[in-house]
Structure formats: structure tokens, C-alpha cells
């Protein structure tokens, strides 16, 4: 039998053990990311030097300067921003309205629609990209911003509807009723009363949509054809396979691909996490 | 509910519903139709052949291999996800006094890989896993290997490497859901168990785990579906190789459709993948219902 150690010592040991575990796990998560930043500031001849170099003595921001001066990078960045913001606006507006409807009303087909929204999450991207390729061409929307936005909605919208529906359910319906008694029209209730209260949930949904559209690769790859229209993800992917890769520039681009999201999520972390868990718990 | 209220409800839901049905239903119908055709863009041929595509796919050794790979990959990843998710969630939920703020920051750190774009992660991991790269250096310093390895090109290392990369990128969602489940376990139960003389392990296995069963089932279902859809990371790092060891179904679909231009065949592959995912859904729902 292990000798009894005092409670205080036991607590101290627990804390130390906890810190060790945390440091190890955080290291596993963060070291690749920091390596990306470090590599982006290393000159190319030092990327695979022998002996191995952790921190280069020749730190330079040359890669970032080259990338920011590259017109195809700037074009792709713009494309990504336009498509992501467009998807977010469209998805959030449609799903807010729909989620309010699902939350406050009972009507024929409500359950079926909710189940369909959930089931559509099951469709593999690889399945839907094939028909989208042909449908967009038929509509003349292949290789356009609108085409991409529409195709992104296929996965974004149901998820956002579901998340917001869960969120609206937490706002008491008595608020609606009180406003109705006061003579508010339904529109006024939705936009004047409920939406301001639901702002955290709506922000979380917007963050999700933006994340999905910004990081999307398969749809972006297959539904754009020209250098002019391709988003940042496709540009980076195109550089990955080449033999003489400028690793520092590639890492700089990956940095630019990751930074907007990290900034958004640093501020919205709390809301996004509750959004994910609300969706899971409800099921 | 009054008629007027019902109409208001339908009006609210109508724009999103119409949009949703068009944007998901139409492509679904199209791909179902395409799967019944021989549609080779390279030879400009479109011919209705009914279920011949399905027969051809099901007897194609490449498809069978891809399906086996994908299933193995998905199941292994899901199990590992749950182990990692529970471990990290326990760490994040540990009632160490005075660390509440730190644990919030840590939660953000642990969620971080999920924010990375798959292309960014893929290019990063290719850099890290190159011979003489970071991975080789760290593993050699720890004495685990004694010469630089070709992680992505070596047939015996490729699949574990792909598994590890994917784990790093996709564990956060699972962890978050398990964490929320953990947080709904009342403290009083653990305290009562402690009074009765239970140690930490007994507390976990007899109290926490049974209460987590619900969320674990949901997580397993969702995660399995997600892991069957993995494309980006594998396509960009190994392309399915070497020797088709890391070939996954979405990759096969992409290759058949957009590289070989056999869209009818690819559509058929896609439908089969969809049916597999739907079948998994049904299995888990049955298991879930049987448990209650």
C-alpha cells in the first residue's frame, strides 16, 4: 500500500503532473505552427541545412516581401476574401431567418426539413463536386465568384441553420409574445428584439461560414479554372507539388492563409465553442 | 397555432429552404442521374447504361482496395480521436485550483489545428516531414530513429504518417464535444465517490464514462462520417501513393472524374460512398436506440 502523503503534497504533485502533460500536448500542437513561422523567415538555403538549424542567424522578411509583391498572390487573396465574405453574408442572412422560423413556429414539414438539413451534412464533398462542375457550366457560373458562393452554401447553410436554430431555442419565446402584445410587427420582432439578443450565436455562425469558405479546397479546385479566379487555397496547393519549391515563400503564404481565421477566432472562441457543443448536445 | 402564425413561420423558412433544396437537391439528383450513364468527357460519349456502372465499380479491385483503406483509416482515426479527445478534455477540465484562465487559453491553443486550412497544414507537414526536416531532427535527437526517413514516400511509413497528420488536424472538434460532455458531469458525484473511497481511476470508469456514453455515441457517428470525407490532406501530401497505399475514396472519385474525365464512373463511386456513409449512420442510430 502506498504511504499516505499529505493532501497538500498530493495536490502539488497533481498540479505539477498536470503542467507537464499540458506542456507536452501544447508543444505537439504549437511546434509545427511555430515551425511554419520560423521557416518563413529563414533564407531558402538554410531550410534543409546540415547541421540542423532551429533559429536562423540570418532572419529575414524577404519571403513576406516577395509574396506581398506577387500579383497572383494578391489576386488570390482578394478572391478568397470576396468569396468568403459573400458566403458568410448569404448564409447568415438566410439561416437567421430560417432558424427563427424553426424555433418559433410549428408547421407542416418542419421536422422533415430539419432532418434534411442534418442529413445533408452527410453528403461527401467529392460526391457533390461532380454535378456542381456541370451545373455551374450550364448556368455560366463556372469560374465565377457567384458560382463558388452558391456551391459553398450547399454545406454551410444547413449547418448554420441547425446551429442557429439551437441557439434561438435558448431565447425565451415570452419576449416575442411581449413584443407582439405591444403591437410590433413580426419583422420588427425579429430584427429589433431577437437578433440583438442572438448576436453571439449569429457571430459564431458567421465565423463558421467564413472558416468553411476561406479554407475550402476541393470545391475551389474543381469549380475555378483560371488564374484570375482561383482562391488562395488553390494557389498554395499549386505550389506544393513543384520540385524547386520556395519553402520560405510557401510558408509565408500559409501564414497569410491562417492568420485571418486565428484573429477572428481569438475574439469569438467562446461563442464558436458553444455553437459546436449546442449542435452536438441537441442530437 | 393560428393560421396566420403558421404562414409567418413558413415565410421565414421559405427563402432558406428553397435555396437549400436547390443547392443540395439539384446536384444530388444530377449525380444520381450521371451515375447511370457512361459519360466519358475525353471521348465525348454520353450513353445510358443503367446499373452497369455500379457493377463495374463493385468488381473493380482499385475501388475495393480504396474502400478497405478508407474504412480502416476512418475507424482507426475515430478511435484515436476519442482517446486523444478524452485525454485532452480531462486535462482541460481538471479542477486544478487557480488555472481557470489558463485553461481557457489552452482550450484555444488545443483547438488551433482545426483553424488551419488543409492546404496550409499540408504544405507545412510536407516541409516538416522532408528528409533532414524537423521531424527527422527531433526523432533522431530523441534516439528513436538513426537515419533520415522518407515519411511520405516509404510504403511502410506512408499510412501511419497520413494518419498522424490527419489526427493533428482533426482532433479539436471531437475534443470540444467531449469537453462539453465532461462539463455536464456534476462535481457532487465525484465527491461522493471520493468519500466512499474511490480513487481517480474508479471515478473515471464508473462515473464519468457512463455519463459520457451519449455524447461519445454522437461524436463517433459524426466523426466517422467526417473521416470518410477526408480528401485535401491526403491529396496534397501523398496523392494516394506510394503504390496506392494511402488511397482514399474521395481521392479515387476525384481522380476518376477530374483527371481521367470518366464522370459517369466517378458519379457512381460518389453514390456508393454516400450509401456507405448512410449505412454507417443507420447502424449507429440502431445501436443508439438499442442502448436506451
Coordinates of C-alpha atoms in Angstrom, one line a residue:
Chain A
X1 CA 0.0 0.0 0.0
X2 CA 1.4 3.4 -0.9
X3 CA 2.3 5.5 2.1
X4 CA -0.2 8.3 2.7
X5 CA 1.2 11.7 1.7
X6 CA -0.4 14.8 3.0
X7 CA -3.3 16.3 0.9
X8 CA -1.3 19.4 0.2
X9 CA 1.6 17.5 -1.2
X10 CA -0.7 15.4 -3.2
X11 CA -2.4 18.5 -4.7
X12 CA 1.1 19.9 -5.5
X13 CA 2.1 16.7 -7.3
X14 CA -1.2 16.7 -9.2
X15 CA -0.6 20.3 -10.3
X16 CA 3.0 19.5 -11.4
X17 CA 1.9 16.4 -13.3
X18 CA -0.9 18.4 -14.9
X19 CA 1.6 21.1 -16.0
X20 CA 3.9 18.5 -17.6
X21 CA 1.1 16.9 -19.5
X22 CA -0.2 20.3 -20.7
X23 CA 3.2 21.5 -21.8
X24 CA 3.8 18.3 -23.7
X25 CA 0.4 18.4 -25.5
X26 CA 0.6 22.1 -26.2
X27 CA 4.1 21.6 -27.6
X28 CA 2.9 18.9 -30.0
X29 CA 0.2 21.3 -31.2
X30 CA 2.2 24.5 -31.4
X31 CA 5.6 23.3 -32.6
X32 CA 4.5 22.7 -36.2
X33 CA 2.8 26.1 -36.3
X34 CA 5.8 27.9 -34.9
X35 CA 8.0 26.0 -37.4
X36 CA 5.9 27.5 -40.1
X37 CA 6.7 31.0 -38.9
X38 CA 10.3 30.2 -38.3
X39 CA 10.8 28.7 -41.8
X40 CA 9.1 31.6 -43.4
X41 CA 11.8 33.8 -42.0
X42 CA 14.7 31.6 -42.9
X43 CA 16.6 32.1 -46.2
X44 CA 16.0 29.2 -48.6
X45 CA 19.5 27.7 -48.5
X46 CA 19.0 27.1 -44.7
X47 CA 15.8 25.2 -45.0
X48 CA 17.4 21.8 -45.0
X49 CA 20.9 22.6 -43.8
X50 CA 23.1 20.1 -42.1
X51 CA 23.6 20.5 -39.2
X52 CA 20.0 21.3 -38.4
X53 CA 19.2 24.9 -37.6
X54 CA 16.4 25.8 -35.2
X55 CA 16.7 29.6 -35.3
X56 CA 18.5 31.0 -38.3
X57 CA 21.1 33.7 -37.7
X58 CA 20.0 35.3 -41.0
X59 CA 16.4 36.0 -40.2
X60 CA 14.8 37.9 -43.0
X61 CA 11.3 39.1 -44.0
X62 CA 12.3 38.7 -47.7
X63 CA 9.8 35.9 -48.2
X64 CA 6.9 38.1 -47.0
X65 CA 8.0 41.0 -49.1
X66 CA 8.2 38.7 -52.2
X67 CA 4.8 37.2 -51.5
X68 CA 3.1 40.6 -51.0
X69 CA 4.6 41.9 -54.2
X70 CA 3.3 38.9 -56.2
X71 CA 0.3 39.9 -58.2
X72 CA -1.1 36.4 -58.4
X73 CA -1.0 36.1 -54.6
X74 CA -2.8 39.4 -54.2
X75 CA -5.4 38.3 -56.7
X76 CA -6.0 35.0 -55.0
X77 CA -6.2 36.7 -51.6
X78 CA -8.8 39.1 -52.9
X79 CA -10.7 36.2 -54.4
X80 CA -10.7 34.3 -51.2
X81 CA -11.9 37.4 -49.2
X82 CA -14.7 38.2 -51.7
X83 CA -16.0 34.6 -51.8
X84 CA -15.7 34.1 -48.1
X85 CA -17.4 37.3 -47.1
X86 CA -20.1 36.7 -49.8
X87 CA -20.7 33.2 -48.5
X88 CA -20.9 34.5 -44.9
X89 CA -23.4 37.2 -45.7
X90 CA -25.6 35.0 -47.7
X91 CA -25.5 32.1 -45.3
X92 CA -26.0 34.2 -42.2
X93 CA -29.0 36.1 -43.5
X94 CA -30.8 33.1 -44.9
X95 CA -30.1 30.9 -41.8
X96 CA -31.1 33.6 -39.3
X97 CA -34.5 33.9 -40.9
X98 CA -34.9 30.2 -41.2
X99 CA -33.7 29.4 -37.7
X100 CA -36.2 31.9 -36.3
X101 CA -38.9 30.2 -38.2
X102 CA -37.9 26.8 -37.0
X103 CA -37.6 27.9 -33.4
X104 CA -40.8 29.9 -33.1
X105 CA -43.3 28.1 -35.3
X106 CA -44.7 24.7 -35.9
X107 CA -45.8 24.0 -39.4
X108 CA -46.1 21.1 -41.8
X109 CA -42.8 19.8 -43.0
X110 CA -40.8 21.4 -40.2
X111 CA -39.3 18.1 -38.9
X112 CA -38.6 16.8 -42.3
X113 CA -36.7 20.0 -43.2
X114 CA -34.6 19.9 -40.0
X115 CA -33.8 16.2 -40.6
X116 CA -32.9 17.0 -44.2
X117 CA -30.6 19.8 -43.1
X118 CA -28.9 17.5 -40.7
X119 CA -28.7 14.7 -43.3
X120 CA -27.1 17.0 -45.9
X121 CA -24.1 17.2 -43.7
X122 CA -23.6 13.5 -44.6
X123 CA -23.0 14.2 -48.3
X124 CA -19.4 13.8 -49.2
X125 CA -17.9 16.8 -50.9
X126 CA -16.4 14.5 -53.5
X127 CA -19.9 13.4 -54.4
X128 CA -21.4 16.9 -54.9
X129 CA -18.4 18.5 -56.7
X130 CA -19.1 16.4 -59.8
X131 CA -22.6 17.6 -60.5
X132 CA -21.7 21.2 -59.4
X133 CA -19.0 21.2 -62.1
X134 CA -21.6 20.5 -64.8
X135 CA -24.4 22.6 -63.3
X136 CA -22.2 25.7 -62.9
X137 CA -21.0 25.4 -66.5
X138 CA -24.6 25.1 -67.7
X139 CA -25.5 28.2 -65.8
X140 CA -22.5 30.1 -67.0
X141 CA -21.3 30.4 -63.4
X142 CA -18.2 28.2 -63.7
X143 CA -15.1 30.1 -62.7
X144 CA -17.0 33.0 -61.1
X145 CA -17.4 34.3 -57.6
X146 CA -21.2 33.7 -57.5
X147 CA -20.6 30.1 -58.6
X148 CA -18.3 29.4 -55.7
X149 CA -20.5 31.2 -53.2
X150 CA -23.5 29.1 -54.3
X151 CA -21.6 25.8 -54.1
X152 CA -20.2 26.7 -50.7
X153 CA -23.7 27.3 -49.4
X154 CA -24.6 23.6 -50.0
X155 CA -22.6 22.7 -46.9
X156 CA -22.6 25.9 -45.0
X157 CA -26.3 26.7 -45.0
X158 CA -27.7 23.5 -43.4
X159 CA -25.0 23.6 -40.7
X160 CA -25.6 27.2 -39.9
X161 CA -29.4 26.7 -39.8
X162 CA -29.0 23.9 -37.4
X163 CA -26.6 25.9 -35.1
X164 CA -28.8 29.0 -35.1
X165 CA -32.0 27.0 -34.5
X166 CA -30.4 25.5 -31.4
X167 CA -29.3 29.0 -30.3
X168 CA -32.7 30.7 -30.9
X169 CA -34.3 28.0 -28.8
X170 CA -32.4 29.3 -25.8
X171 CA -34.0 32.7 -26.2
X172 CA -37.4 32.7 -24.4
X173 CA -40.4 33.0 -26.6
X174 CA -42.1 35.2 -24.0
X175 CA -40.0 38.0 -25.4
X176 CA -41.7 37.6 -28.8
X177 CA -45.1 37.4 -27.1
X178 CA -44.5 40.6 -25.1
X179 CA -43.4 42.5 -28.2
X180 CA -46.5 41.1 -30.1
X181 CA -48.8 42.4 -27.4
X182 CA -47.1 45.8 -27.7
X183 CA -48.1 45.8 -31.3
X184 CA -44.7 45.0 -33.0
X185 CA -44.8 43.5 -36.5
X186 CA -43.1 40.2 -36.9
X187 CA -40.2 41.8 -38.8
X188 CA -39.7 44.3 -36.1
X189 CA -39.6 41.5 -33.5
X190 CA -37.0 39.5 -35.5
X191 CA -34.7 42.3 -36.3
X192 CA -35.3 44.7 -33.4
X193 CA -35.6 42.3 -30.4
X194 CA -34.4 38.8 -31.2
X195 CA -31.4 39.4 -33.4
X196 CA -29.6 41.8 -31.0
X197 CA -30.0 39.2 -28.3
X198 CA -28.8 36.4 -30.6
X199 CA -25.7 38.3 -31.7
X200 CA -23.2 35.9 -30.1
X201 CA -24.8 33.0 -31.9
X202 CA -25.0 34.8 -35.1
X203 CA -21.4 35.9 -34.8
X204 CA -20.4 32.2 -34.2
X205 CA -22.3 31.2 -37.3
X206 CA -20.7 33.9 -39.3
X207 CA -17.3 32.7 -38.1
X208 CA -18.1 29.2 -39.1
X209 CA -19.2 30.2 -42.6
X210 CA -16.2 32.3 -43.1
X211 CA -13.9 29.5 -41.9
X212 CA -15.6 27.0 -44.2
X213 CA -15.4 29.2 -47.2
X214 CA -11.9 30.5 -46.5
X215 CA -10.4 27.1 -46.1
X216 CA -12.3 25.2 -48.8
X217 CA -10.1 23.4 -51.2
X218 CA -11.9 20.7 -53.2
X219 CA -14.7 22.9 -54.5
X220 CA -12.3 25.8 -55.1
X221 CA -10.0 23.5 -57.0
X222 CA -12.7 22.0 -59.3
X223 CA -15.0 24.9 -59.8
X224 CA -12.5 27.5 -60.9
X225 CA -10.3 27.2 -63.9
X226 CA -8.4 30.4 -64.4
X227 CA -5.6 32.1 -62.5
X228 CA -7.7 35.1 -62.2
X229 CA -10.4 33.4 -60.1
X230 CA -8.7 30.8 -58.0
X231 CA -8.8 31.4 -54.3
X232 CA -5.7 31.3 -52.1
X233 CA -6.1 27.6 -51.2
X234 CA -5.7 26.6 -54.8
X235 CA -2.8 28.9 -55.4
X236 CA -0.9 27.4 -52.4
X237 CA -1.8 23.9 -53.5
X238 CA -0.4 24.5 -56.9
X239 CA 3.0 25.5 -55.4
X240 CA 3.2 22.4 -53.2
X241 CA 3.9 19.8 -55.8
X242 CA 6.7 21.6 -57.5
X243 CA 10.3 20.4 -57.3
X244 CA 12.0 23.7 -56.7
X245 CA 9.7 25.0 -54.0
X246 CA 10.5 28.3 -52.4
X247 CA 9.8 27.0 -49.0
X248 CA 10.0 30.3 -47.1
X249 CA 7.6 31.9 -49.5
X250 CA 5.2 29.0 -49.3
X251 CA 5.3 29.2 -45.5
X252 CA 4.7 32.9 -45.8
X253 CA 1.6 32.2 -47.9
X254 CA 0.4 29.6 -45.5
X255 CA 0.8 32.1 -42.8
X256 CA -1.4 34.6 -44.6
X257 CA -3.9 31.8 -45.2
X258 CA -4.1 31.0 -41.5
X259 CA -3.8 34.4 -39.8
X260 CA -7.3 35.9 -40.7
X261 CA -9.0 32.9 -39.1
X262 CA -6.9 32.9 -36.0
X263 CA -7.7 36.6 -35.4
X264 CA -11.4 36.0 -35.9
X265 CA -11.4 33.1 -33.6
X266 CA -9.3 34.6 -30.8
X267 CA -12.2 37.1 -30.4
X268 CA -15.0 34.7 -30.9
X269 CA -13.7 31.5 -29.3
X270 CA -16.2 31.4 -26.6
X271 CA -19.2 31.7 -28.9
X272 CA -17.9 29.3 -31.5
X273 CA -17.3 26.5 -29.0
X274 CA -20.8 26.9 -27.5
X275 CA -22.1 26.7 -31.0
X276 CA -20.4 23.4 -31.8
X277 CA -21.4 21.9 -28.5
X278 CA -25.0 23.1 -28.8
X279 CA -25.3 21.3 -32.1
X280 CA -23.8 18.1 -30.7
X281 CA -25.8 18.0 -27.5
X282 CA -29.1 18.6 -29.2
X283 CA -28.6 15.4 -31.3
Chain B
X1 CA -51.1 27.9 -33.6
X2 CA -53.2 30.3 -35.6
X3 CA -53.2 30.1 -39.4
X4 CA -51.5 33.5 -39.6
X5 CA -48.7 32.3 -37.3
X6 CA -48.2 29.2 -39.4
X7 CA -48.0 31.3 -42.5
X8 CA -45.5 33.6 -40.9
X9 CA -43.4 30.6 -39.9
X10 CA -43.4 29.2 -43.4
X11 CA -42.5 32.6 -44.9
X12 CA -39.5 32.8 -42.6
X13 CA -38.3 29.5 -43.5
X14 CA -39.1 29.6 -47.2
X15 CA -36.1 31.5 -48.6
X16 CA -33.5 29.3 -46.9
X17 CA -35.5 26.2 -47.7
X18 CA -35.8 26.9 -51.4
X19 CA -32.2 27.8 -51.5
X20 CA -31.2 24.7 -49.6
X21 CA -33.3 22.3 -51.7
X22 CA -32.0 23.8 -54.9
X23 CA -28.4 24.0 -53.8
X24 CA -28.3 20.4 -52.4
X25 CA -31.2 18.6 -54.1
X26 CA -30.4 19.5 -57.7
X27 CA -26.8 18.4 -57.6
X28 CA -27.8 15.2 -55.8
X29 CA -30.4 14.4 -58.5
X30 CA -27.8 15.2 -61.1
X31 CA -25.1 13.0 -59.7
X32 CA -27.6 10.2 -59.4
X33 CA -28.5 10.6 -63.0
X34 CA -24.9 10.8 -64.0
X35 CA -24.1 7.6 -62.2
X36 CA -26.4 5.7 -64.6
X37 CA -24.6 7.0 -67.7
X38 CA -21.4 6.2 -69.4
X39 CA -20.1 9.7 -69.5
X40 CA -16.5 10.0 -70.7
X41 CA -15.6 13.6 -71.4
X42 CA -12.4 12.6 -73.1
X43 CA -14.2 10.8 -75.9
X44 CA -17.3 12.9 -75.7
X45 CA -19.6 10.0 -75.1
X46 CA -22.8 10.0 -73.1
X47 CA -24.8 6.8 -73.1
X48 CA -27.4 5.5 -70.7
X49 CA -26.2 2.2 -69.3
X50 CA -28.3 1.8 -66.2
X51 CA -26.6 -0.1 -63.4
X52 CA -23.6 -1.3 -65.4
X53 CA -21.6 1.4 -63.8
X54 CA -22.4 0.1 -60.4
X55 CA -21.5 -3.5 -61.4
X56 CA -18.2 -2.3 -62.9
X57 CA -17.3 -0.3 -59.7
X58 CA -18.1 -3.1 -57.3
X59 CA -15.9 -5.5 -59.2
X60 CA -13.1 -3.1 -59.7
X61 CA -10.1 -4.0 -57.5
X62 CA -9.0 -0.4 -57.2
X63 CA -12.3 0.5 -55.7
X64 CA -12.4 -2.4 -53.3
X65 CA -8.9 -1.5 -52.2
X66 CA -9.8 2.1 -51.8
X67 CA -12.9 1.2 -49.8
X68 CA -11.0 -1.0 -47.5
X69 CA -8.3 1.6 -47.0
X70 CA -10.9 4.3 -46.3
X71 CA -12.8 2.2 -43.8
X72 CA -9.7 1.2 -41.9
X73 CA -8.4 4.8 -42.0
X74 CA -11.7 6.2 -40.7
X75 CA -12.2 3.6 -37.9
X76 CA -8.6 3.9 -36.7
X77 CA -8.8 7.7 -36.7
X78 CA -12.1 7.8 -34.9
X79 CA -10.8 5.5 -32.1
X80 CA -7.7 7.6 -31.7
X81 CA -9.7 10.8 -31.9
X82 CA -11.8 9.6 -28.9
X83 CA -8.7 8.6 -26.9
X84 CA -7.0 11.9 -27.6
X85 CA -10.2 13.8 -27.2
X86 CA -11.0 12.3 -23.8
X87 CA -7.4 12.8 -22.6
X88 CA -7.2 16.4 -23.6
X89 CA -10.7 17.1 -22.4
X90 CA -9.9 15.6 -19.0
X91 CA -6.8 17.8 -18.9
X92 CA -8.8 20.9 -19.7
X93 CA -11.5 20.0 -17.2
X94 CA -9.1 19.1 -14.4
X95 CA -10.1 21.2 -11.3
X96 CA -6.6 22.4 -10.6
X97 CA -7.1 25.5 -8.5
X98 CA -6.2 28.8 -9.9
X99 CA -5.9 27.7 -13.6
X100 CA -9.3 28.7 -14.9
X101 CA -8.0 31.4 -17.2
X102 CA -5.0 29.4 -18.3
X103 CA -7.3 26.5 -19.2
X104 CA -9.4 28.8 -21.3
X105 CA -6.3 29.9 -23.2
X106 CA -5.2 26.3 -23.5
X107 CA -8.6 25.4 -24.9
X108 CA -7.9 27.9 -27.6
X109 CA -4.5 26.5 -28.2
X110 CA -5.8 23.0 -28.5
X111 CA -8.5 24.0 -30.9
X112 CA -5.9 25.8 -33.1
X113 CA -5.1 23.0 -35.6
X114 CA -8.7 22.9 -36.7
X115 CA -8.4 26.6 -37.9
X116 CA -5.5 25.8 -40.2
X117 CA -6.5 25.4 -43.8
X118 CA -5.8 21.9 -45.1
X119 CA -3.5 23.4 -47.8
X120 CA -1.6 25.3 -45.2
X121 CA -1.3 22.2 -43.0
X122 CA -0.4 20.0 -45.9
X123 CA 2.4 22.3 -47.1
X124 CA 3.6 22.7 -43.5
X125 CA 3.7 18.9 -42.9
X126 CA 5.5 18.3 -46.2
X127 CA 8.2 20.7 -45.1
X128 CA 8.4 19.1 -41.6
X129 CA 8.4 15.5 -42.9
X130 CA 11.0 16.0 -45.6
X131 CA 14.2 14.0 -45.1
X132 CA 16.5 16.2 -42.9
X133 CA 13.5 18.2 -41.9
X134 CA 12.1 18.9 -38.4
X135 CA 10.6 15.5 -37.9
X136 CA 13.8 13.7 -38.7
X137 CA 15.8 16.0 -36.5
X138 CA 13.5 15.7 -33.5
X139 CA 13.2 11.9 -33.8
X140 CA 16.9 11.5 -34.2
X141 CA 17.7 13.7 -31.2
X142 CA 15.4 11.5 -29.2
X143 CA 17.2 8.5 -30.4
X144 CA 14.0 6.9 -31.9
X145 CA 15.5 6.6 -35.4
X146 CA 19.0 6.7 -36.6
X147 CA 18.7 7.9 -40.2
X148 CA 16.5 10.3 -42.0
X149 CA 13.3 8.7 -43.2
X150 CA 11.1 9.4 -46.2
X151 CA 7.9 9.6 -44.3
X152 CA 5.6 10.2 -47.2
X153 CA 7.3 8.1 -49.8
X154 CA 8.1 5.0 -47.9
X155 CA 5.4 2.4 -48.3
X156 CA 5.5 1.2 -44.8
X157 CA 5.6 4.7 -43.2
X158 CA 3.1 6.5 -45.5
X159 CA -0.2 5.4 -43.9
X160 CA 0.9 5.9 -40.3
X161 CA 2.2 9.3 -41.3
X162 CA -1.0 10.3 -43.1
X163 CA -3.0 9.1 -40.0
X164 CA -0.8 11.2 -37.7
X165 CA -1.1 14.3 -39.9
X166 CA -4.8 13.9 -40.1
X167 CA -5.1 13.3 -36.3
X168 CA -3.3 16.6 -35.7
X169 CA -5.6 18.5 -37.9
X170 CA -8.9 17.0 -37.0
X171 CA -8.9 16.1 -33.3
X172 CA -10.2 19.5 -32.0
X173 CA -13.8 19.1 -32.8
X174 CA -14.0 15.8 -31.1
X175 CA -12.2 17.2 -28.1
X176 CA -14.6 20.1 -27.9
X177 CA -17.7 17.9 -27.9
X178 CA -16.3 15.5 -25.3
X179 CA -15.3 18.5 -23.2
X180 CA -18.8 19.8 -23.2
X181 CA -20.0 16.4 -22.2
X182 CA -17.5 16.3 -19.3
X183 CA -18.6 19.7 -18.1
X184 CA -22.1 18.5 -17.7
X185 CA -21.0 15.8 -15.2
X186 CA -21.9 17.1 -11.8
X187 CA -19.0 17.5 -9.3
X188 CA -21.0 16.1 -6.5
X189 CA -20.9 12.7 -8.0
X190 CA -17.2 12.6 -7.9
X191 CA -17.0 14.0 -4.4
X192 CA -19.5 11.4 -3.2
X193 CA -17.4 8.7 -4.8
X194 CA -14.3 10.0 -3.1
X195 CA -16.0 9.9 0.2
X196 CA -16.9 6.3 -0.5
X197 CA -13.2 5.6 -1.0
X198 CA -12.9 5.5 -4.8
X199 CA -9.7 6.6 -6.4
X200 CA -9.3 8.7 -9.6
X201 CA -9.4 5.7 -12.0
X202 CA -12.5 4.2 -10.4
X203 CA -14.1 7.7 -10.5
X204 CA -13.4 7.9 -14.2
X205 CA -14.6 4.4 -15.2
X206 CA -17.6 4.1 -13.1
X207 CA -18.9 7.7 -13.1
X208 CA -17.6 9.8 -15.9
X209 CA -17.5 7.3 -18.7
X210 CA -21.1 6.0 -18.3
X211 CA -22.3 9.6 -18.3
X212 CA -20.3 10.3 -21.4
X213 CA -21.9 7.5 -23.3
X214 CA -24.5 9.7 -25.0
X215 CA -22.0 12.2 -26.3
X216 CA -19.5 9.6 -27.2
X217 CA -22.0 7.9 -29.5
X218 CA -22.9 11.2 -31.2
X219 CA -19.2 12.0 -31.6
X220 CA -18.4 8.6 -33.0
X221 CA -21.2 8.9 -35.6
X222 CA -20.3 12.4 -36.7
X223 CA -16.5 11.7 -36.7
X224 CA -16.9 8.6 -38.8
X225 CA -18.8 10.5 -41.4
X226 CA -16.3 13.3 -41.4
X227 CA -13.3 10.8 -41.7
X228 CA -14.9 9.2 -44.7
X229 CA -14.8 12.6 -46.4
X230 CA -11.1 13.3 -46.0
X231 CA -9.6 14.5 -49.3
X232 CA -7.5 17.6 -49.0
X233 CA -4.7 16.5 -46.8
X234 CA -4.1 13.1 -48.5
X235 CA -4.3 14.5 -52.0
X236 CA -1.8 17.2 -51.3
X237 CA 0.8 15.1 -49.4
X238 CA 0.8 11.7 -50.9
X239 CA -1.7 11.8 -53.8
X240 CA -2.8 8.4 -52.7
X241 CA 0.6 6.8 -53.1
X242 CA 3.1 5.4 -52.8
X243 CA 1.7 2.4 -54.6
X244 CA -1.9 3.4 -53.7
X245 CA -1.2 2.7 -50.0
X246 CA -2.9 5.8 -48.9
X247 CA -5.6 5.8 -51.5
X248 CA -8.9 7.0 -50.0
X249 CA -12.4 7.0 -51.7
X250 CA -12.7 10.8 -52.2
X251 CA -9.3 10.7 -53.9
X252 CA -10.5 7.9 -56.2
X253 CA -13.6 9.9 -57.1
X254 CA -11.6 13.0 -57.8
X255 CA -9.1 11.1 -60.0
X256 CA -11.7 9.2 -62.0
X257 CA -13.7 12.3 -62.5
X258 CA -11.4 15.3 -63.0
X259 CA -8.2 13.6 -64.1
X260 CA -9.5 10.7 -66.1
X261 CA -12.7 12.5 -67.1
X262 CA -14.8 9.4 -66.6
X263 CA -17.6 11.4 -64.9
X264 CA -20.2 8.7 -65.1
X265 CA -17.9 6.2 -63.3
X266 CA -16.9 8.9 -60.8
X267 CA -20.5 9.8 -60.1
X268 CA -21.2 6.2 -59.4
X269 CA -18.3 6.0 -57.0
X270 CA -19.7 9.0 -55.3
X271 CA -23.1 7.5 -54.8
X272 CA -21.6 4.3 -53.4
X273 CA -19.6 6.4 -50.9
X274 CA -22.8 8.2 -50.0
X275 CA -24.6 4.9 -49.4
X276 CA -21.7 3.6 -47.3
X277 CA -21.9 6.8 -45.1
X278 CA -25.7 6.5 -44.9
X279 CA -25.3 2.8 -43.8
X280 CA -22.9 3.8 -41.1
X281 CA -25.5 6.4 -40.0
X282 CA -28.2 3.8 -39.8
X283 CA -26.0 1.4 -37.9
X284 CA -25.2 3.9 -35.2
X285 CA -28.8 5.0 -34.9
X286 CA -29.9 1.4 -34.4
X287 CA -27.1 0.9 -31.8
X288 CA -28.0 4.1 -30.1
X289 CA -31.7 3.1 -29.9
X290 CA -30.8 -0.4 -28.6
X291 CA -28.8 1.2 -25.8
X292 CA -31.8 3.0 -24.5

